[in-house]
XYZ file of C-alpha atoms in Angstrom:
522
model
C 4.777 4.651 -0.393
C 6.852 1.739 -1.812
C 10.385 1.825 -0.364
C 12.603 0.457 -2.743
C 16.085 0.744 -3.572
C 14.802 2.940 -6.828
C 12.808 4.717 -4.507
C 15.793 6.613 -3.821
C 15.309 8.168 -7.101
C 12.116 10.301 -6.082
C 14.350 12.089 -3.369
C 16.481 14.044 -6.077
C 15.989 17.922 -6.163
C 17.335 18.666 -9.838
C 13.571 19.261 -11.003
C 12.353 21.352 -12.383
C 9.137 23.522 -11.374
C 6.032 24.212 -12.914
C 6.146 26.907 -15.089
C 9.985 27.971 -15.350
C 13.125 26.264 -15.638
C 14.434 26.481 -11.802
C 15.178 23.338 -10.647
C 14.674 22.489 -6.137
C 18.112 23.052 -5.663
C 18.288 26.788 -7.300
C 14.609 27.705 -5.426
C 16.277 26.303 -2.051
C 19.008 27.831 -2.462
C 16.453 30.943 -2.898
C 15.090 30.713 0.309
C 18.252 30.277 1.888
C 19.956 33.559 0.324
C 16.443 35.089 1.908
C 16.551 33.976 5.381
C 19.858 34.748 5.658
C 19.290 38.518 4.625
C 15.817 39.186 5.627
C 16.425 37.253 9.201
C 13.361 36.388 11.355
C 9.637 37.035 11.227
C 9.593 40.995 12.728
C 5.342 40.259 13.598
C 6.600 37.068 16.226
C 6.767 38.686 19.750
C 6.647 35.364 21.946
C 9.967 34.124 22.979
C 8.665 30.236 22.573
C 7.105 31.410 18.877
C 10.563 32.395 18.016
C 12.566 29.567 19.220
C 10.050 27.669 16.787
C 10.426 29.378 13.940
C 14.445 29.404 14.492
C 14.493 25.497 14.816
C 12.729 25.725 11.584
C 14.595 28.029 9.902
C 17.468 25.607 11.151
C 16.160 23.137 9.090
C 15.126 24.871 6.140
C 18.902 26.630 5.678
C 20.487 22.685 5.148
C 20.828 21.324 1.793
C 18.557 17.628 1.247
C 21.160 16.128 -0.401
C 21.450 12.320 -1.651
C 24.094 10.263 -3.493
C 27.272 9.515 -1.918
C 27.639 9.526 1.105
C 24.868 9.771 1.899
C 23.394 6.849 1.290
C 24.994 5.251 4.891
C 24.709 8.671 6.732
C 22.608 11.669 7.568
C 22.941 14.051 5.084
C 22.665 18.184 6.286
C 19.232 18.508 6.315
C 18.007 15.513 8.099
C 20.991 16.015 10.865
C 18.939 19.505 11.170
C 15.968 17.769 11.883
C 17.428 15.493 14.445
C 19.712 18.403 16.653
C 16.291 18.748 17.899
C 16.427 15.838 19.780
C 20.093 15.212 20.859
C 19.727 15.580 24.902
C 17.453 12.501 24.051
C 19.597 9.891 22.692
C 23.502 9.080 21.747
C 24.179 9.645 17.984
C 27.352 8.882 17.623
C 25.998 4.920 19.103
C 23.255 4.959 17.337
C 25.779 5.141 13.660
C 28.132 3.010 15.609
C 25.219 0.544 15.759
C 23.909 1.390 12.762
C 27.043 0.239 10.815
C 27.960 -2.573 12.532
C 24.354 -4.205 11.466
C 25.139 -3.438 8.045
C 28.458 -5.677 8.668
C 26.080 -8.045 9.960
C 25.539 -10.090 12.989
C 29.268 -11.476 13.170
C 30.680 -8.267 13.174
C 27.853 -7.097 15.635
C 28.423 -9.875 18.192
C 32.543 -9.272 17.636
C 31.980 -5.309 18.325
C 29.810 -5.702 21.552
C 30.545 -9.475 23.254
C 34.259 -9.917 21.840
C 34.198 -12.734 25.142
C 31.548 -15.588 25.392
C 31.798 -18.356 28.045
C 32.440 -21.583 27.689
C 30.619 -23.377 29.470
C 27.572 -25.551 27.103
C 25.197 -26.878 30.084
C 23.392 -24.090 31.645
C 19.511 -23.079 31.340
C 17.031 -20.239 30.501
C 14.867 -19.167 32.986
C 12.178 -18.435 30.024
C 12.322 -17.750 26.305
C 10.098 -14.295 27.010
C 12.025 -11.867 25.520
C 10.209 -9.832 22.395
C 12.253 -9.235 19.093
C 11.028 -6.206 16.415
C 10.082 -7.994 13.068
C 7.395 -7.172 10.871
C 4.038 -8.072 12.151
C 3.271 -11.110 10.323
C 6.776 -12.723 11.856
C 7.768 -14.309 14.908
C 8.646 -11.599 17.774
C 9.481 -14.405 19.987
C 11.240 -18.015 20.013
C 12.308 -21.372 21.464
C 16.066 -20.709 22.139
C 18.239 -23.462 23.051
C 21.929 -22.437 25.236
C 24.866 -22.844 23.250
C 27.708 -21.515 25.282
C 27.982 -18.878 27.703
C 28.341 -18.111 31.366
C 26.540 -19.674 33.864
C 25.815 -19.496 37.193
C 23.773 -21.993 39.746
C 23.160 -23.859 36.689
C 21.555 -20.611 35.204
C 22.852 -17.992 32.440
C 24.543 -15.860 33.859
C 26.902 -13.038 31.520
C 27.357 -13.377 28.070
C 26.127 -16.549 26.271
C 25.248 -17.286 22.768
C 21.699 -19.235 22.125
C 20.039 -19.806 18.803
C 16.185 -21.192 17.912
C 14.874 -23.183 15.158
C 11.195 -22.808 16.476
C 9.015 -21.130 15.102
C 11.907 -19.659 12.769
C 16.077 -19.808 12.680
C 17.245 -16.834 14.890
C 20.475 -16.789 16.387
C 21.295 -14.243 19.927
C 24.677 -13.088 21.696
C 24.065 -11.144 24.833
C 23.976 -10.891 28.632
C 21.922 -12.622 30.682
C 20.660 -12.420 34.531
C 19.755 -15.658 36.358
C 18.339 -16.971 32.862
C 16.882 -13.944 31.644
C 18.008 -11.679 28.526
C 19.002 -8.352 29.002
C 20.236 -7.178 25.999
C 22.479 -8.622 22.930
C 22.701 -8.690 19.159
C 19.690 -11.235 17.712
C 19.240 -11.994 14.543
C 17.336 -13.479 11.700
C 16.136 -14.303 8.275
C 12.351 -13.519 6.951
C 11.427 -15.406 4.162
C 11.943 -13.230 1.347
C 15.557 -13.049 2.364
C 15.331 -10.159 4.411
C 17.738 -9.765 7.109
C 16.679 -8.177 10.716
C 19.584 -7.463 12.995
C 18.289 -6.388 16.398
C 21.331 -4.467 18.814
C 20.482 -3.137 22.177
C 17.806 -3.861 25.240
C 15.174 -6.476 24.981
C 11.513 -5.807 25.865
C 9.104 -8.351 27.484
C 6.193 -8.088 29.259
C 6.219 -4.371 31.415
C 9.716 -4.257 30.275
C 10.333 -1.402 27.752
C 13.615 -1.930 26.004
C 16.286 0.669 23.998
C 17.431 -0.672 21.047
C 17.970 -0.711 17.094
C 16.224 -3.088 14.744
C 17.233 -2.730 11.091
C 15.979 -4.569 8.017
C 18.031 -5.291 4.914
C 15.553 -5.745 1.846
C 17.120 -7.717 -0.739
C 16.623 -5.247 -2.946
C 19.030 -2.615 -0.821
C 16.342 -0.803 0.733
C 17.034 -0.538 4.582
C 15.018 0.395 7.310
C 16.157 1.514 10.626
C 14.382 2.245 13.778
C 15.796 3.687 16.779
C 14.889 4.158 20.438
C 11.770 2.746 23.216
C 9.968 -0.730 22.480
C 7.436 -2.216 24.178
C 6.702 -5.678 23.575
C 3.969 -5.261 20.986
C 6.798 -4.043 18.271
C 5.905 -0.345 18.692
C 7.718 2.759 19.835
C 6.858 3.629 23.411
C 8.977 6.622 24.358
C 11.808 8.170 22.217
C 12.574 7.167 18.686
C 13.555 7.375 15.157
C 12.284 6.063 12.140
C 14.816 6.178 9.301
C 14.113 4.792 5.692
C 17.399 4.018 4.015
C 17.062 4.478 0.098
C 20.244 3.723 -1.815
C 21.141 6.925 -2.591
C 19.885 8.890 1.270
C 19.192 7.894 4.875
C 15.649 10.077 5.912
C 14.892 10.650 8.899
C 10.599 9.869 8.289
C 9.826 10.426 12.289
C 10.913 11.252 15.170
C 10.449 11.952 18.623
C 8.330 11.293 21.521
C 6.098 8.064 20.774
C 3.366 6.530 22.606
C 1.286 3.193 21.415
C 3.717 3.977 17.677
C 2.033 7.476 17.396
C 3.773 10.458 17.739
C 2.643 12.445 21.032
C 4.400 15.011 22.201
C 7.567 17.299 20.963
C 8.463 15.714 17.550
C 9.185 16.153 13.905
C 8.279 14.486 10.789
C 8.887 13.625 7.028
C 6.710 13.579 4.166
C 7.425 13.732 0.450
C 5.292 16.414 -1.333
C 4.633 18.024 -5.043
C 5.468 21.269 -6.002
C 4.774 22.300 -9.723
C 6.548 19.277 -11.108
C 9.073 18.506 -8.667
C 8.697 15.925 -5.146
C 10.477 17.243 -2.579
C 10.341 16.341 1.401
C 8.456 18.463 3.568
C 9.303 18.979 7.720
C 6.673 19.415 10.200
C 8.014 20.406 14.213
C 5.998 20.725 17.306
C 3.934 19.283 19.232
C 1.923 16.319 18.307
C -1.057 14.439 19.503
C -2.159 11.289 18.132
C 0.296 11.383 15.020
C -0.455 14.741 14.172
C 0.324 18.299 15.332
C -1.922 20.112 18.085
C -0.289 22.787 19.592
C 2.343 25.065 18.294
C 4.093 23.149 15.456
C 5.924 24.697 12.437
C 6.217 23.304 8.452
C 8.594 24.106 5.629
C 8.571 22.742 2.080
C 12.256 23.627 1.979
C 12.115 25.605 -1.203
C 9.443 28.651 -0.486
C 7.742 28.471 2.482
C 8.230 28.647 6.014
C 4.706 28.382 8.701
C 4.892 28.679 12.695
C 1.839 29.128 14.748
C -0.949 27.016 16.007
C -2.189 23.299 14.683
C -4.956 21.814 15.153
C -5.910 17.756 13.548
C -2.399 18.613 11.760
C -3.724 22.019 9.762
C -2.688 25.377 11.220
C -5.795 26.906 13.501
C -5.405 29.921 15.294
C -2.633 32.408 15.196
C -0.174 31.990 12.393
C 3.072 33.375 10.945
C 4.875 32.778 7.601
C 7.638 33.283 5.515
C 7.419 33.264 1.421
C 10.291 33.558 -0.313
C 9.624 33.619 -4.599
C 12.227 31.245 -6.862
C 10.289 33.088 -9.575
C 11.103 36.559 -8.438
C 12.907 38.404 -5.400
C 9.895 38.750 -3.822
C 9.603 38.259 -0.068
C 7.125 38.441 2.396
C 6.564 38.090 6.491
C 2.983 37.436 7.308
C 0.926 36.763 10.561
C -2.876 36.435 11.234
C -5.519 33.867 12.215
C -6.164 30.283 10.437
C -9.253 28.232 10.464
C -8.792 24.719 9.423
C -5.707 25.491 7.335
C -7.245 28.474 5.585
C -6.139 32.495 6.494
C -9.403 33.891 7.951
C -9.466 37.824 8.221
C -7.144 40.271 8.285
C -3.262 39.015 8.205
C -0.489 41.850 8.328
C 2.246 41.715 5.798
C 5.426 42.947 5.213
C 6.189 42.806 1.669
C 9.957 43.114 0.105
C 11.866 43.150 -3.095
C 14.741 44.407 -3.992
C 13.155 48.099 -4.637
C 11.760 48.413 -0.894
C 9.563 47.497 1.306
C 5.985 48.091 2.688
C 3.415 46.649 4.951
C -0.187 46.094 4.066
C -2.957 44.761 5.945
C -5.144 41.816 3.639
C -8.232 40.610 4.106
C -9.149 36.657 3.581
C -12.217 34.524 3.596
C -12.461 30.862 3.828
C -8.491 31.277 2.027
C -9.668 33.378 -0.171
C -7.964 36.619 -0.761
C -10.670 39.938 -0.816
C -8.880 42.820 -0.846
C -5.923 45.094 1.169
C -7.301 47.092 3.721
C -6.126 50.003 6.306
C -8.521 49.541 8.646
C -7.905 49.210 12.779
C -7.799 45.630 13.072
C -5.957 45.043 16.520
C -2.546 43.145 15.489
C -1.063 43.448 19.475
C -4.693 41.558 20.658
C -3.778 38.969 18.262
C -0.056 38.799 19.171
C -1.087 38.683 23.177
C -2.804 35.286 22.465
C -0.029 34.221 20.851
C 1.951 35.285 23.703
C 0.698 32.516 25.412
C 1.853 29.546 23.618
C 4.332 28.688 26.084
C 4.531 25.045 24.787
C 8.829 25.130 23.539
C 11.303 26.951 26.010
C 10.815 26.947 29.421
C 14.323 24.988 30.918
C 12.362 24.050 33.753
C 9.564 22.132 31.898
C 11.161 18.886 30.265
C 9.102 17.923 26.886
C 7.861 14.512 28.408
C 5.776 16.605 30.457
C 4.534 18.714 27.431
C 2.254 16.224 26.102
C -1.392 17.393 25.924
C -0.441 21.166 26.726
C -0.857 22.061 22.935
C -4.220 20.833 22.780
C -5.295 22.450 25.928
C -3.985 26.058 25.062
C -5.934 25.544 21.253
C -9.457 25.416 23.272
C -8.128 28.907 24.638
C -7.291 30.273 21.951
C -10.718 29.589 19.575
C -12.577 30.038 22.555
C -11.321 33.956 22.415
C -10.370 34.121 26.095
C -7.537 37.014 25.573
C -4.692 37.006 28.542
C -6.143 33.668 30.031
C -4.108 31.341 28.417
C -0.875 32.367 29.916
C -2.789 31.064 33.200
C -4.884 28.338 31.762
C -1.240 26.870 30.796
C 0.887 27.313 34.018
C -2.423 24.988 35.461
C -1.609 22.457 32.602
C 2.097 22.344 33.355
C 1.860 21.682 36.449
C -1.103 18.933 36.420
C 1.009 16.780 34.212
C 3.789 17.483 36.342
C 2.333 15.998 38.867
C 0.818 13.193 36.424
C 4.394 12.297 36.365
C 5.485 12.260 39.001
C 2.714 10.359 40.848
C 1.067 8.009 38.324
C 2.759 4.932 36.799
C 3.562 5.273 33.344
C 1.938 1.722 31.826
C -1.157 1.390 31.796
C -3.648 -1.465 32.510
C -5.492 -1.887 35.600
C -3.527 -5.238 36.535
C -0.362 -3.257 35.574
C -1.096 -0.039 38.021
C -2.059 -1.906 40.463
C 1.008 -4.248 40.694
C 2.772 -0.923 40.747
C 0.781 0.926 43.060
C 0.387 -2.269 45.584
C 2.965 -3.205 48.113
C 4.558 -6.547 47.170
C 4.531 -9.368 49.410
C 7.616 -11.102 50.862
C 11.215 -9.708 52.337
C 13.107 -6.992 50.951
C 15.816 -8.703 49.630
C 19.460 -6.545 47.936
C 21.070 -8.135 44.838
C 24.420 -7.175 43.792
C 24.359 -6.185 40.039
C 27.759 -5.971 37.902
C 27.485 -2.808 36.027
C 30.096 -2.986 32.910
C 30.129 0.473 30.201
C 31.171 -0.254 27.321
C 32.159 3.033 26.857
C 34.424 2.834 29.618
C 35.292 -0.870 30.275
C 34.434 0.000 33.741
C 33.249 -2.151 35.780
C 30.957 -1.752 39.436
C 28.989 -3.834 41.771
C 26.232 -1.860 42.799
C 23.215 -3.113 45.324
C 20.022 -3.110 43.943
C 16.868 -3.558 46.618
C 14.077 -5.632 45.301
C 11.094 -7.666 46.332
C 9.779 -9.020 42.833
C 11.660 -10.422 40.385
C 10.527 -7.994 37.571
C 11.253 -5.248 39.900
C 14.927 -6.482 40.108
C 15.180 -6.945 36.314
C 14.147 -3.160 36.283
C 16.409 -1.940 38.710
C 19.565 -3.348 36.721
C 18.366 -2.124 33.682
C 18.343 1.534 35.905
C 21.439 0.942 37.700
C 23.499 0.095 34.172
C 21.556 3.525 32.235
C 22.862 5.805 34.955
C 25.985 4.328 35.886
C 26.899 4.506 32.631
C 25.350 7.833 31.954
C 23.249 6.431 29.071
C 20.456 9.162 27.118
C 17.300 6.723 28.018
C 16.684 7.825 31.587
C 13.541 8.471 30.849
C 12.538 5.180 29.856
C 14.449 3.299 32.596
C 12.507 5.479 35.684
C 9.374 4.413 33.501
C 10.165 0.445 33.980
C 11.072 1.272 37.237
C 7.793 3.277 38.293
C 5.867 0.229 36.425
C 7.771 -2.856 38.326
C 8.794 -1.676 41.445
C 6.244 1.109 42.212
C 8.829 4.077 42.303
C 10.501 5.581 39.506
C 13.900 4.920 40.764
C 12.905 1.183 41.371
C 13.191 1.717 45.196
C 10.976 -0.863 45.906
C 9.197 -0.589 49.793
């Protein structure tokens, strides 16, 4: 898709659809009226199924509006979409952020480093550090020291630098013995675009929290959120937003790995529906950028799905909710998929506003054949759905829940009944133990630099924590043998002194530098 500032145009609801005059605002507000009286799917008995479809129910029930304001903030919908994921990053900082890079990189610098040094003969230890820009741009750059702190001849605190080589970029931020930290960088691509980076920076083994937003010139904004590796991908947490002049969307977000979605996560994609374009929501577990595992869709305006994907199309057990904009006809459903398609028999529970009934109707290959009584065993199917213990579970963190979806979908085509319950305790707890034993970046050179006892003394370096929450300020020891290891253990040190949301990511670093995830180097 084109993002453009008219592109902003293709997110309004006020069409109409094919065949009658409702427009997507009247048939949402359909479906809305219908969850709220009908409730939840009566044919979902699994406590995880349910929490599913109520996170997507969540979702469906807010209004995708655009226009003021929300053109500069979430409007209800997409805030649905990312409640999901708020014990995984600060929202309120992320807008905070978010704003001040619309200021621009003054205002930025002003917000964050309100003191620079003054002292204007002091060195970098390197020019490593890795900036997001688009692909075809420099990510890195020959800065020079303006003015700053400095320490043993080194930066050292809050400096300003700026590069002319192998493009103009400018950076305020804090530096240890030379080496960036974090800060505000910025600068200009050559078809005027502005890229304001605010947060951590990544380099080499060094994955960084940040924001990097681009301005188009043609008011078109894009925003991305969260983990960065130094390749100018998401590794870990994150959100992709795409800022139309008339609606921030929320296009991604979750867990990430190599850019790719893998993991608990949700995602955007615009649609067509009789004449109308309207944004569908996928949630659940993904593998490889698309859902395998229990995952759940809604087109906002109709239809609700929960149940098992497979290569992103529902396979295996299913459940639904159809509610008609045409009509006041509603309907629960469950049954089996194959490769998107109902396969067999599929129960349903069919309501208007003269009663209800439930049927039993048979489908082949999608296609419908006929309703039958017959003894098909509905509590067999439900007891393999039982199993899908992929969302819940307080004890089972959704880093950990990575390639359990896939794992239980072999169970469940395979037929093996009241195994998978079993088969997926044993998959819990391997990648439990995946994490907590095996270093999170891969590479041989990588592991085994993390694996390998370093050489030389253990040596203790006193870090000065400072939240800027808080203005609080600590000095706390931080063991180290390597120098990357050290460089790690700040970052670790300032994340949970300061009771940051990106522990994860920090006890990664740490795992990959100093061989233990709290960077308690031996």
């Amino acid at each position: 898709m084109q993002k453009t500032a008219i592109g902003g145009l293709l997110l309004a609801t006020a069409m109409l659809l094919a065949g009658c005059s409702v427009t997507g605002e009247e048939a949402h507000q359909s479906l809305v009226e219908e969850i709220q009286y009908r409730g939840h799917n009566p044919f979902i008995k699994a406590a995880e199924v349910k929490e599913l479809e109520k996170r997507i129910q969540a979702i469906s029930l807010a209004p995708d509006l655009y226009d003021d304001p929300f053109g500069v903030q979430f409007n209800p919908r997409n805030m649905a979409i990312l409640d999901n994921f708020k014990d995984q990053y600060d929202h309120p900082g992320m807008m905070r952020d978010i704003n001040l890079a619309r200021q621009g990189f003054d205002a930025a610098v002003a917000a964050h480093y309100p003191r620079i040094g003054l002292a204007t003969n002091c060195d970098l230890a390197s020019s490593d550090g890795y900036f997001m820009n688009n692909d075809d741009q420099p990510h890195q750059f020959d800065w020079q020291f303006i003015q700053g702190d400095c320490e043993d001849g080194l930066v050292q605190g809050v400096a300003r630098v700026t590069a002319t080589k192998p493009a103009k970029a400018d950076f305020v931020g804090r530096f240890d013995r030379g080496t960036m930290l974090e800060g505000v960088f910025t600068t200009t691509q050559p078809d005027g675009a502005r890229i304001i980076q605010i947060g951590g920076v990544s380099f080499d083994g060094r994955v960084a929290r940040l924001l990097s937003s681009k301005f188009n010139v043609n008011g078109y904004q894009w925003h991305r959120f969260g983990d960065f590796a130094a390749n100018n991908k998401f590794d870990g947490f994150g959100i992709n937003v795409w800022g139309y002049t008339n609606k921030m969307m929320v296009r991604a977000v979750g867990t990430f790995e190599n850019d790719e979605l893998e993991g608990f996560a949700g995602k955007q994609e615009l649609r067509t529906v009789g004449d109308g374009k309207f944004w569908a929501t996928w949630l659940g577990m993904y593998s490889k950028g698309t859902l395998n595992g229990l995952g759940a869709w809604t087109n906002g305006i109709s239809h609700i799905k929960v149940g098992q994907w497979q290569d992103g199309e529902m396979n295996g057990v299913g459940y639904g909710q159809f509610a008609s904009y045409e009509s006041d006809y509603h309907e629960f459903y469950a049954g089996r998929f194959e490769k998107g398609e109902r396969q067999g028999a599929f129960q349903v529970l069919a309501q208007n506003s003269f009663g209800e009934g439930t049927k039993v109707e048979q489908y082949q290959n999608g296609n419908y054949i006929d309703d039958s009584e017959d003894d098909f065993d509905f509590g067999q199917l439900f007891a393999v759905a039982a199993g899908a213990a992929i969302i819940g579970g307080a004890d089972i963190p959704d880093a950990a829940k990575v390639d359990i979806g896939t794992a239980f979908m072999a169970d469940v085509m395979s037929d093996t009944g009241t195994t998978n319950m079993q088969s997926l305790q044993n998959t819990y707890q391997q990648q439990l133990q995946r994490n907590n034993n095996v270093p999170a970046v891969a590479g041989t050179a990588q592991q085994a630099s993390a694996t390998a006892k370093p050489a030389g003394g253990l040596k203790t370096y006193n870090a000065k924590i400072t939240c800027e929450d808080t203005g609080v300020t600590n000095t706390i020891p931080v063991p180290y043998r390597t120098e990357a290891c050290r460089i790690a253990a700040i970052d670790f040190a300032q994340t949970f002194a300061c009771n940051k949301l990106d522990q994860d990511r920090v006890t990664r670093n740490c795992q990959s530098a100093c061989g233990d995830p709290q960077c308690l180097q031996q």
